[in-house]
XYZ file of N, CA and C in Angstrom:
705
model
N -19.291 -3.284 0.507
C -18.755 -2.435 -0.554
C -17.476 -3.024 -1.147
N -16.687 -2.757 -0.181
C -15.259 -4.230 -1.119
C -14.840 -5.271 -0.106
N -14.727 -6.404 -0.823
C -14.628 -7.854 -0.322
C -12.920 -8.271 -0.890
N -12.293 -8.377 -0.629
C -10.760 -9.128 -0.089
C -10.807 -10.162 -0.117
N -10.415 -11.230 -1.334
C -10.897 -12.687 -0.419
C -8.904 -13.976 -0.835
N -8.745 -13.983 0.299
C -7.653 -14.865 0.252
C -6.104 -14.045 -0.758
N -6.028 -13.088 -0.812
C -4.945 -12.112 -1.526
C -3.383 -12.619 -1.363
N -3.227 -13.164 -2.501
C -1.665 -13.818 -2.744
C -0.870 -12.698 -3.796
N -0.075 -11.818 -2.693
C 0.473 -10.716 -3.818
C 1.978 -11.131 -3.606
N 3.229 -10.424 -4.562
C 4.547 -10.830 -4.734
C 5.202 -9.631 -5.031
N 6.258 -9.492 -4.811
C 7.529 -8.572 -4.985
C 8.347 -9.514 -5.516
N 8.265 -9.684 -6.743
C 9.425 -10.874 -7.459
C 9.239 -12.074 -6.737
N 10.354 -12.653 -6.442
C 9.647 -14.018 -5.738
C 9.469 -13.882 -3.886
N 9.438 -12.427 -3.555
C 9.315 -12.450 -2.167
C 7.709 -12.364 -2.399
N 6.920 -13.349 -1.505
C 5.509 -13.133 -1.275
C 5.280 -11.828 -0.047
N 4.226 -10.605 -0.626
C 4.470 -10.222 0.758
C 3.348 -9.785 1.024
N 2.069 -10.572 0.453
C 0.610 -10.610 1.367
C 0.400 -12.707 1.084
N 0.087 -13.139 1.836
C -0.272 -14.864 1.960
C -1.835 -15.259 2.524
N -2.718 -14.612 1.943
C -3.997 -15.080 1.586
C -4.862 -14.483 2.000
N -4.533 -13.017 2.498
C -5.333 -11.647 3.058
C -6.620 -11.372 2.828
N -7.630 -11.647 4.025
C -8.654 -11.034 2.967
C -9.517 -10.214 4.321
N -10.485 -9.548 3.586
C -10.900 -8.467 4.664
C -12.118 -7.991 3.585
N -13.263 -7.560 4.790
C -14.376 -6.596 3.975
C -14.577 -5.531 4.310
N -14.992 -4.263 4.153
C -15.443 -2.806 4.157
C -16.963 -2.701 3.703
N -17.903 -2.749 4.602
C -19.141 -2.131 4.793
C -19.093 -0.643 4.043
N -20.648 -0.541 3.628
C -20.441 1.150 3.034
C -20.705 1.967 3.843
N -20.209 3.305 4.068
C -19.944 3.627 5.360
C -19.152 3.798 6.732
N -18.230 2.653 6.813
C -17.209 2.417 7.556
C -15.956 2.995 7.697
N -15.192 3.230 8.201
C -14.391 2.926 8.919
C -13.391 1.864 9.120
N -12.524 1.312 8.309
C -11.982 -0.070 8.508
C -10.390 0.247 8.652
N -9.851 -0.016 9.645
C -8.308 0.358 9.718
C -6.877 -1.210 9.440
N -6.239 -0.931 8.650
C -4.940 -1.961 8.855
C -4.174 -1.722 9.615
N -3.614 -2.535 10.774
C -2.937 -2.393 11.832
C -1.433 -2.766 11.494
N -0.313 -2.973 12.051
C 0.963 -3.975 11.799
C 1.902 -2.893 11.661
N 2.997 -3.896 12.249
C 4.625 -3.184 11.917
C 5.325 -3.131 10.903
N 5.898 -2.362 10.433
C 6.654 -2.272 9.432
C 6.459 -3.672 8.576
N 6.737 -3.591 7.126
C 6.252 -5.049 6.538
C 5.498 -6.037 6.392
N 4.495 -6.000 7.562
C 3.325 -6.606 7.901
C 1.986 -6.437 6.421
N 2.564 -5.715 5.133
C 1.758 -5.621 4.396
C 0.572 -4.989 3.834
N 0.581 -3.934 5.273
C -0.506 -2.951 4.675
C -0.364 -2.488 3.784
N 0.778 -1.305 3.162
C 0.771 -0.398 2.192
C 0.351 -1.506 0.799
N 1.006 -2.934 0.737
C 1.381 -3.747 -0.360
C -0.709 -4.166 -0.624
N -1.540 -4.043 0.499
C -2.220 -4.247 0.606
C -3.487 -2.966 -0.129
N -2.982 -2.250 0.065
C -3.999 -0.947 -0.730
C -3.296 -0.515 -2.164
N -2.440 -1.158 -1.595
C -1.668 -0.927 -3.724
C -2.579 -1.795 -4.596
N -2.643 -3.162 -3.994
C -2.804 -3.992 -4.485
C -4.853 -4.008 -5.175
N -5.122 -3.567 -4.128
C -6.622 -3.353 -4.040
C -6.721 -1.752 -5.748
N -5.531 -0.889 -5.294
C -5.770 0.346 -6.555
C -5.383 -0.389 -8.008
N -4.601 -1.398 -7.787
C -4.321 -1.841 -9.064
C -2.611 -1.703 -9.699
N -1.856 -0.952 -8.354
C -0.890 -0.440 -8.726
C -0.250 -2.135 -8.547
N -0.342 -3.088 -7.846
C 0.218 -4.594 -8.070
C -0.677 -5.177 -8.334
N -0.722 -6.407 -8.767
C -1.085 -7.473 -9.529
C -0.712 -8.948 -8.490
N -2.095 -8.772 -7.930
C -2.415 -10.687 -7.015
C -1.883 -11.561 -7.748
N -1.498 -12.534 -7.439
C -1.219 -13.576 -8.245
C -2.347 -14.764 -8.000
N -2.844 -14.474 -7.124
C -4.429 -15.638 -6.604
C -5.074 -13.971 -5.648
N -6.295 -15.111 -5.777
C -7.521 -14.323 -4.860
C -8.307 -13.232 -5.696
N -9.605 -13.005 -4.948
C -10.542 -11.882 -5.755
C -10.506 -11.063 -4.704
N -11.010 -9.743 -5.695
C -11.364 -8.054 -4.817
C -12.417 -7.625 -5.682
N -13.340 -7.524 -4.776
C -14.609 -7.086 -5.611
C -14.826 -6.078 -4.819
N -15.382 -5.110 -6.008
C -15.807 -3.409 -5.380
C -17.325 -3.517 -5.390
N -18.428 -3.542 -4.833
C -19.726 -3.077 -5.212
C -19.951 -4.481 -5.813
N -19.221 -5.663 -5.977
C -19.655 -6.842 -6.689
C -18.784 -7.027 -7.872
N -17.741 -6.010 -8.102
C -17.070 -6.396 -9.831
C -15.754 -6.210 -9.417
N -15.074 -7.507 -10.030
C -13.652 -7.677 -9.488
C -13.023 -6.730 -10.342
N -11.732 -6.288 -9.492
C -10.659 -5.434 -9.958
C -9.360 -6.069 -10.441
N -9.294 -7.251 -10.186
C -7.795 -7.622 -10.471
C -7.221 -7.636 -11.543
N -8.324 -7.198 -12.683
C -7.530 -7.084 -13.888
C -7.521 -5.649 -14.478
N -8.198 -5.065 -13.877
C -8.715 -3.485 -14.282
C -7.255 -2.965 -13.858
N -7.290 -1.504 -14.560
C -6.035 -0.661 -14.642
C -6.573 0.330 -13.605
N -5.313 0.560 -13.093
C -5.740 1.733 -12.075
C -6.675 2.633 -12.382
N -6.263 3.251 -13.614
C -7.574 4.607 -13.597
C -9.013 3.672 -14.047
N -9.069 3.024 -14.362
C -10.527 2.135 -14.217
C -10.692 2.101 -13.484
N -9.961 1.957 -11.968
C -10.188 1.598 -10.717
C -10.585 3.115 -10.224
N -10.155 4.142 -10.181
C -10.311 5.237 -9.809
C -11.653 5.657 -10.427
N -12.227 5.238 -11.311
C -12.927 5.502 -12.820
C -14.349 4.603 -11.574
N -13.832 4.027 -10.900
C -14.971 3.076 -10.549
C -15.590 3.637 -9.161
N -14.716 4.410 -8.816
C -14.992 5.013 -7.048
C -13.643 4.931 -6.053
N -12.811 4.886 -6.263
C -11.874 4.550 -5.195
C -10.352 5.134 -5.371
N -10.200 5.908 -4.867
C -9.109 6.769 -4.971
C -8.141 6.540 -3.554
N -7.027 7.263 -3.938
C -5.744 6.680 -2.542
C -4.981 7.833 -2.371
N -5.052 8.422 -1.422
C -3.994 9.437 -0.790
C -2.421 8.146 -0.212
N -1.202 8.038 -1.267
C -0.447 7.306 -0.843
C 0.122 7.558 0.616
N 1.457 6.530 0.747
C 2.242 6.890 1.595
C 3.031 7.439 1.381
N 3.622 8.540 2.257
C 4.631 9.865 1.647
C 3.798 10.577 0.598
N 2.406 10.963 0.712
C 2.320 11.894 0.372
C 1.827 12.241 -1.690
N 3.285 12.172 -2.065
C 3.592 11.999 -3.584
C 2.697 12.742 -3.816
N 2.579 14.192 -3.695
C 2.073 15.344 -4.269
C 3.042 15.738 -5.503
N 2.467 16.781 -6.120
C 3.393 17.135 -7.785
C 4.463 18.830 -6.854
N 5.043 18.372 -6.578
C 6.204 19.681 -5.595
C 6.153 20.642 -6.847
N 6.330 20.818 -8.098
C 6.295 21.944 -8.768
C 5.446 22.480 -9.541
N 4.326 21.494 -9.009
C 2.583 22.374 -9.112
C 1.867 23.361 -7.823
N 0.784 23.904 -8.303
C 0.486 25.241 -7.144
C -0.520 23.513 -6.596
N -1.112 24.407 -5.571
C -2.245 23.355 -4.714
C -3.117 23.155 -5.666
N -3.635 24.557 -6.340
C -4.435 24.197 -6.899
C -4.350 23.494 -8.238
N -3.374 23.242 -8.889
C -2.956 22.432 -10.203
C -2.854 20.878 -9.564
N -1.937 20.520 -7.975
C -2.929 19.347 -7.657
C -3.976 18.695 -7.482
N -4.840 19.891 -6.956
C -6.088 19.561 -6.131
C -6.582 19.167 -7.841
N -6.575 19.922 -8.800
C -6.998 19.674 -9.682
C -6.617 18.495 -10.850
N -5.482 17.857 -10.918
C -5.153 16.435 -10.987
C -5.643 15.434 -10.510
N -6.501 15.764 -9.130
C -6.911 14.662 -8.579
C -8.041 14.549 -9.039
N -8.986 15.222 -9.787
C -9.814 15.599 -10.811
C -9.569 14.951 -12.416
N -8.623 13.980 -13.030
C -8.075 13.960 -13.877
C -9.233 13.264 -14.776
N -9.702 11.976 -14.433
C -11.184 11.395 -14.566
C -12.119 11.674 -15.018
N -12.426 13.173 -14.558
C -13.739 13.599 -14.476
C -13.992 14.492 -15.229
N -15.324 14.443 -16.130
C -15.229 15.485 -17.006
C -16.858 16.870 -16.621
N -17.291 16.075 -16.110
C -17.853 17.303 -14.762
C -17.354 18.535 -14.392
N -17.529 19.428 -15.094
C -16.417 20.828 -15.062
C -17.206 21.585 -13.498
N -18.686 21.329 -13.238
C -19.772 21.893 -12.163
C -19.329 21.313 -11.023
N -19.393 20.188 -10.987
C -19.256 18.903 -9.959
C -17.616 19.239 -9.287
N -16.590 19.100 -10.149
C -15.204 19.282 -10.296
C -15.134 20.644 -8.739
N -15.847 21.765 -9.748
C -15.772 23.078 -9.085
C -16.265 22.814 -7.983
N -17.300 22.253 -7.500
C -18.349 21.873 -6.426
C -17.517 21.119 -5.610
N -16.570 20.707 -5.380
C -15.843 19.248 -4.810
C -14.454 20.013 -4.661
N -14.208 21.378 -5.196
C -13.186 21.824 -5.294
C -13.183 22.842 -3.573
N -14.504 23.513 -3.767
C -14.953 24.438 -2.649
C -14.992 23.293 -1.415
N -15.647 22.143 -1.714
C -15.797 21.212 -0.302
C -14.648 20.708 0.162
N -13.615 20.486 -0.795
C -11.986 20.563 0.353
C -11.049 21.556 0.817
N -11.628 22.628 0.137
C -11.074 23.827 0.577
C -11.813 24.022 2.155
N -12.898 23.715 1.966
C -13.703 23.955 3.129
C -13.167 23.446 4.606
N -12.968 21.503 4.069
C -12.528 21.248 5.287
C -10.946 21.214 5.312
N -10.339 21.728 4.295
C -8.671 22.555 4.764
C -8.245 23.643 4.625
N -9.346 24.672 5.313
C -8.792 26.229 5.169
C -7.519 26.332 4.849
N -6.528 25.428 5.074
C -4.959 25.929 5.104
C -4.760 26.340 3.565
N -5.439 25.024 2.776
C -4.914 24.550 0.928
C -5.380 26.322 0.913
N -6.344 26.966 0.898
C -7.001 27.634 0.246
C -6.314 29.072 0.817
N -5.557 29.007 1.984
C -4.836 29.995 2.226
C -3.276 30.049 1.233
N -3.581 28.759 0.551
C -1.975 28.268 -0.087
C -2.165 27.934 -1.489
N -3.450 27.932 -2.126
C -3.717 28.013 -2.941
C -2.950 27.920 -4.590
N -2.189 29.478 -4.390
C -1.223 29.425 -5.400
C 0.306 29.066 -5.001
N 0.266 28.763 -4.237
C 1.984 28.242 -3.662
C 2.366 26.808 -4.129
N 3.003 26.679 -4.418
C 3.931 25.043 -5.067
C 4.412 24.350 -3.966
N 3.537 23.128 -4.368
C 3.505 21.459 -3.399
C 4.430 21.635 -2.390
N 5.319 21.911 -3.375
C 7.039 21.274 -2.260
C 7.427 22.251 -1.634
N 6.863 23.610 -1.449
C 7.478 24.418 -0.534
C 6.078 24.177 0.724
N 5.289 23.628 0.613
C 4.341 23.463 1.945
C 4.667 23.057 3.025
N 4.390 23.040 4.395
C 4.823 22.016 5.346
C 4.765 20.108 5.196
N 4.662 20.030 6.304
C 4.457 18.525 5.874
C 3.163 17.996 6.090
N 2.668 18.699 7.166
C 1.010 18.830 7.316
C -0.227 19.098 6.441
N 0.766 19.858 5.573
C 0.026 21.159 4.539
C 0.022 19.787 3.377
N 0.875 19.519 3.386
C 1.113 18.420 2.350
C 0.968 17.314 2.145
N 0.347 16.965 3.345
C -1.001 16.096 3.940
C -2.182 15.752 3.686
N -2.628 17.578 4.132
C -3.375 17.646 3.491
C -4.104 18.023 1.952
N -2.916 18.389 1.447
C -3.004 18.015 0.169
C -3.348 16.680 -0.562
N -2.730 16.128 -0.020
C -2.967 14.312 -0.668
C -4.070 14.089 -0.341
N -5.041 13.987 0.450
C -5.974 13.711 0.812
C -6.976 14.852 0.120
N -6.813 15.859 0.075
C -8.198 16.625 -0.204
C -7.661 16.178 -2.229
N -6.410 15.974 -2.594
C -6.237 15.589 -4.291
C -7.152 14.336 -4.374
N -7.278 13.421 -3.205
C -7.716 12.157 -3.753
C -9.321 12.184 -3.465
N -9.617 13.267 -3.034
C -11.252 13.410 -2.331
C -11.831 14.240 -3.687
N -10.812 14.560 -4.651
C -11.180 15.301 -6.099
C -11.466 14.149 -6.964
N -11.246 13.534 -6.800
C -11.870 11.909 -7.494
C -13.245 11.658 -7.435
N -14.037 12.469 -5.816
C -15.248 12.062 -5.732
C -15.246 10.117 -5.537
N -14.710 9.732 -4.644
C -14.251 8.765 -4.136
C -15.745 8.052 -3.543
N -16.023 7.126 -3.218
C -16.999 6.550 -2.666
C -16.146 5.528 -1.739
N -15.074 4.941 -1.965
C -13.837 4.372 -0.993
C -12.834 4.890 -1.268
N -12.783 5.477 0.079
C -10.998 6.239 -0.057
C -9.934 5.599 0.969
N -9.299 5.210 0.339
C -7.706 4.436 0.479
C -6.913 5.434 1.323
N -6.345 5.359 2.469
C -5.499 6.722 3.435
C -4.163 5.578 3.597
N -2.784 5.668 3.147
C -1.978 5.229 3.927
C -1.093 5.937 4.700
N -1.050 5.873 5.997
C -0.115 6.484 6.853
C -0.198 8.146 6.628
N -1.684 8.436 7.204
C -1.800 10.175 6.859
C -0.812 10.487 8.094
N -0.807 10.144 9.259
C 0.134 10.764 10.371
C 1.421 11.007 9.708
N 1.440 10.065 9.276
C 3.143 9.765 9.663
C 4.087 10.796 9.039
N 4.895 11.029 10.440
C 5.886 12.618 10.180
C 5.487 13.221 10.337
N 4.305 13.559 11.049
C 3.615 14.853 11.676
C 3.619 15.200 13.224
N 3.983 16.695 13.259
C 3.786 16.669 14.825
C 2.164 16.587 15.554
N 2.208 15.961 17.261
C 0.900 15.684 17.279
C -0.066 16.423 17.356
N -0.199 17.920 17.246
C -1.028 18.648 17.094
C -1.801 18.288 15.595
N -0.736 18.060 15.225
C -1.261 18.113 13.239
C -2.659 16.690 13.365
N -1.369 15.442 14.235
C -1.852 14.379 14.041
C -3.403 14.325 14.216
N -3.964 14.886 15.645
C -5.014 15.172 15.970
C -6.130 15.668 14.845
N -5.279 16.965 14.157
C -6.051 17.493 13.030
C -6.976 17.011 12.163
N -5.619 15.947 11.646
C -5.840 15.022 10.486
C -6.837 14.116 10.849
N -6.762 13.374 12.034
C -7.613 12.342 12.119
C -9.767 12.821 12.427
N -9.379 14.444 12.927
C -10.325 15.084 12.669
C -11.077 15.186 11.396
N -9.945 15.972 10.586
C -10.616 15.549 9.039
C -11.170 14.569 8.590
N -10.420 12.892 9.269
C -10.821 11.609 8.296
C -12.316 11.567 9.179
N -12.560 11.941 9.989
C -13.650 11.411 10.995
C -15.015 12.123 10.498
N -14.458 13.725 9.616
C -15.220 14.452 9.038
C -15.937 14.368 7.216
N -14.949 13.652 6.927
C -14.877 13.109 5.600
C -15.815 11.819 5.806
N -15.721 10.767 6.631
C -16.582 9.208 6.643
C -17.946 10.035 7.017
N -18.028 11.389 7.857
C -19.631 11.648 8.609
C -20.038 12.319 7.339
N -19.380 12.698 6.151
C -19.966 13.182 5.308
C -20.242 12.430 3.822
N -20.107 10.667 3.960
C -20.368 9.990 3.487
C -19.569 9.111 2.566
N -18.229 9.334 2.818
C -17.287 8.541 2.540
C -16.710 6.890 2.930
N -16.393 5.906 2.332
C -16.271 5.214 3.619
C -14.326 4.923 3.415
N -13.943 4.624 4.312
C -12.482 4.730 4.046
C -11.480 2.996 4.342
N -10.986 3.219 4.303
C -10.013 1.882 4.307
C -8.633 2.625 4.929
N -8.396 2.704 6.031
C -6.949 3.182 6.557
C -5.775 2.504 6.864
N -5.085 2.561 6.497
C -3.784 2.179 6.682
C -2.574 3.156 7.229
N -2.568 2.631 8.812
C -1.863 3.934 10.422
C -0.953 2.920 10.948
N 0.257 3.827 10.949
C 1.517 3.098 12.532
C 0.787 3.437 13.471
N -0.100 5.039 13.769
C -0.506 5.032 15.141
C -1.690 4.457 15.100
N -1.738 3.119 15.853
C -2.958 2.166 16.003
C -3.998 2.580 17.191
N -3.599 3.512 18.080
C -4.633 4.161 19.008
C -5.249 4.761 18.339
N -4.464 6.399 17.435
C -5.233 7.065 17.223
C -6.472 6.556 15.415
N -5.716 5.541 15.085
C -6.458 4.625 13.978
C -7.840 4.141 14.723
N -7.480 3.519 16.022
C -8.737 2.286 16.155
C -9.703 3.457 16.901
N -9.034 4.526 17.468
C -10.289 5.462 17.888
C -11.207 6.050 16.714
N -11.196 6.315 15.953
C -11.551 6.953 14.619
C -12.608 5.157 13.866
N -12.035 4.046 14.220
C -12.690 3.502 12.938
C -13.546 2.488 13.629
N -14.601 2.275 12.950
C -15.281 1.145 13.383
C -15.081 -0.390 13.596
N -14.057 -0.883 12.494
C -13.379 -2.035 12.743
C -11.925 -2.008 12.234
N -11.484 -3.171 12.838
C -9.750 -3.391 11.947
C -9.333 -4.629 11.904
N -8.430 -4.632 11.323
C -7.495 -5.851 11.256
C -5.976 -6.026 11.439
N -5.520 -6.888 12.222
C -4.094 -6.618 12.543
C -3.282 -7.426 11.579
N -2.478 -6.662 10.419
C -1.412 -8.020 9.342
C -0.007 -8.319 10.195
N -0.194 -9.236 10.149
C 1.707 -9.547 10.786
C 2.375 -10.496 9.111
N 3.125 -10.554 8.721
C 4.068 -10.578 7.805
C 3.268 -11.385 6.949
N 2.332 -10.734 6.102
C 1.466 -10.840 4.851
C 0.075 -11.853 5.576
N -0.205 -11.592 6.692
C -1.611 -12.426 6.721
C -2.269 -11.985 7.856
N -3.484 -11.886 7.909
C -4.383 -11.156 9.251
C -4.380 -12.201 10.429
N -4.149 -11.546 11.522
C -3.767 -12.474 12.658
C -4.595 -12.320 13.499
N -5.417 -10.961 13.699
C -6.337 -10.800 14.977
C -7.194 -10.128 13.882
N -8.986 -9.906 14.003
C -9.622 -9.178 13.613
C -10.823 -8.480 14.281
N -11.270 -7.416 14.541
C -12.675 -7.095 15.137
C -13.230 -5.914 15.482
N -14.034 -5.624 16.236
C -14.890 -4.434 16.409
C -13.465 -3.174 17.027
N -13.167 -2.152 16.502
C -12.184 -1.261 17.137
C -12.068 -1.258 18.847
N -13.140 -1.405 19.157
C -13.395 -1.133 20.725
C -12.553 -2.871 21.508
N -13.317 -3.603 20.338
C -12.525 -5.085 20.877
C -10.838 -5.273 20.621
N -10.387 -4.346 19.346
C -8.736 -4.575 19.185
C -8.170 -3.680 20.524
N -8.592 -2.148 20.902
C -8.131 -1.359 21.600
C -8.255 -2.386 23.243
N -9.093 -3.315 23.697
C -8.809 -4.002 25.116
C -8.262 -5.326 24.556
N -7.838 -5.628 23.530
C -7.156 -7.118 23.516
C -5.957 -7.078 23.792
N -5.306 -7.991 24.447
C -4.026 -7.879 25.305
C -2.799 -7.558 24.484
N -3.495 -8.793 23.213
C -2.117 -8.934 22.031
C -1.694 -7.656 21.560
N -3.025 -7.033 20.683
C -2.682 -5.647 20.351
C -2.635 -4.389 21.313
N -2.579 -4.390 22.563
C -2.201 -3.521 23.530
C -0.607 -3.458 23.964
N -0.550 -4.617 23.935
C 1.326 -4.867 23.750
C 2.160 -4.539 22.848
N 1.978 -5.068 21.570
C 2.393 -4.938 20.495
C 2.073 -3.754 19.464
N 0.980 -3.185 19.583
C 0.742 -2.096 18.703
C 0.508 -0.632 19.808
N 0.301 -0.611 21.042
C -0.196 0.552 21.579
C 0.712 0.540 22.809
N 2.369 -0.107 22.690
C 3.403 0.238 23.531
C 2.769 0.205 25.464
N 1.955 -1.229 25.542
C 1.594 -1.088 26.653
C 2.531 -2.376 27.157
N 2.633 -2.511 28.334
C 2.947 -3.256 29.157
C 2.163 -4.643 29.507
């Protein structure tokens, strides 16, 4: 479904992906691993269109993106719940949920897709008319994610849904993503928590400072020594 091949991206003259590349099966599960700077987030920007590669191809379904504009890109299947969230704080849920809808002129479909994230976040729908920024942080979580599942997504982009959540929530959330791929989504994640990431996904890849260093089956990153040390605080 999307192919990554050799990704040379820049922040002015700091390079901060060096020849990245990675694939996503349809269906899957694919997680980015790494510490701080290691390039994930720069890595799903880059794939939405919000940066500009300076080398390398990304093909969705077979048709490169690197020159397409974001909402072409969204326009094409692939939507992104960012990092931090970046919900509209002085819209109700439902004036987000419905932004994430912006695309689509499906008024049936829209409505239809509207009930199926309410579904799997009873909370939005208890919160319905309440404004972004007075939600929790959970709540507002799940907001981003059920706004970008209003796209009708066929690859959905997650960066750092945990993060800043207590672990009850965390659990939640990763419930949802596990419920969202069984209902035919396939996702591309980007998690600090690399346990509860590699339990949830079928494969990953570990970036250390703009380039993939280890890659493989989730079950094979969770017993490899390197990433048991370094990403899952083992000994």
């Amino acid at each position: 479904m999307l192919q990554v091949k050799e990704l040379q991206t820049y922040y002015g003259n700091i390079q901060a992906l060096k020849g990245v590349s990675l694939h996503v099966e349809q269906g899957e599960i694919v997680t980015l691993i790494g510490s701080n700077g290691a390039g994930k987030t720069t890595t799903l920007r880059t794939i939405q269109g919000l940066l500009r590669p300076r080398s390398g191809t990304i093909l969705f379904e077979g048709k490169p993106l690197e020159t397409l504009s974001t909402q072409a890109i969204v326009q094409l299947g692939i939507a992104q719940s960012p990092e931090g969230r970046m919900i509209f704080p002085k819209m109700t849920v439902l004036e987000n949920l419905d932004m994430g809808a912006f695309c689509r002129t499906d008024t049936l479909g829209i409505k239809s897709d509207r009930e199926l994230v309410l579904h799997l976040f009873p909370r939005l729908r208890e919160r319905i008319s309440q404004k972004g920024g007075t939600l929790s942080g959970g709540e507002q979580q799940m907001l981003a994610i059920a706004r970008a599942m209003m796209a009708r997504p066929r690859l959905l982009l997650l960066d750092e849904p945990s993060m800043g959540l207590a672990p009850i929530l965390v659990s939640q959330i990763f419930s949802i993503i596990r419920d969202i791929n069984q209902q035919g989504t396939t996702i591309l994640l980007v998690e600090q928590n690399a346990r509860m990431a590699l339990k949830v996904a079928h494969r990953g890849y570990v970036l250390q400072t703009g380039q993939v260093v280890v890659e493989g089956t989730a079950s094979d990153l969770l017993s490899n020594e390197t990433v048991r040390q370094a990403y899952l605080g083992e000994n």
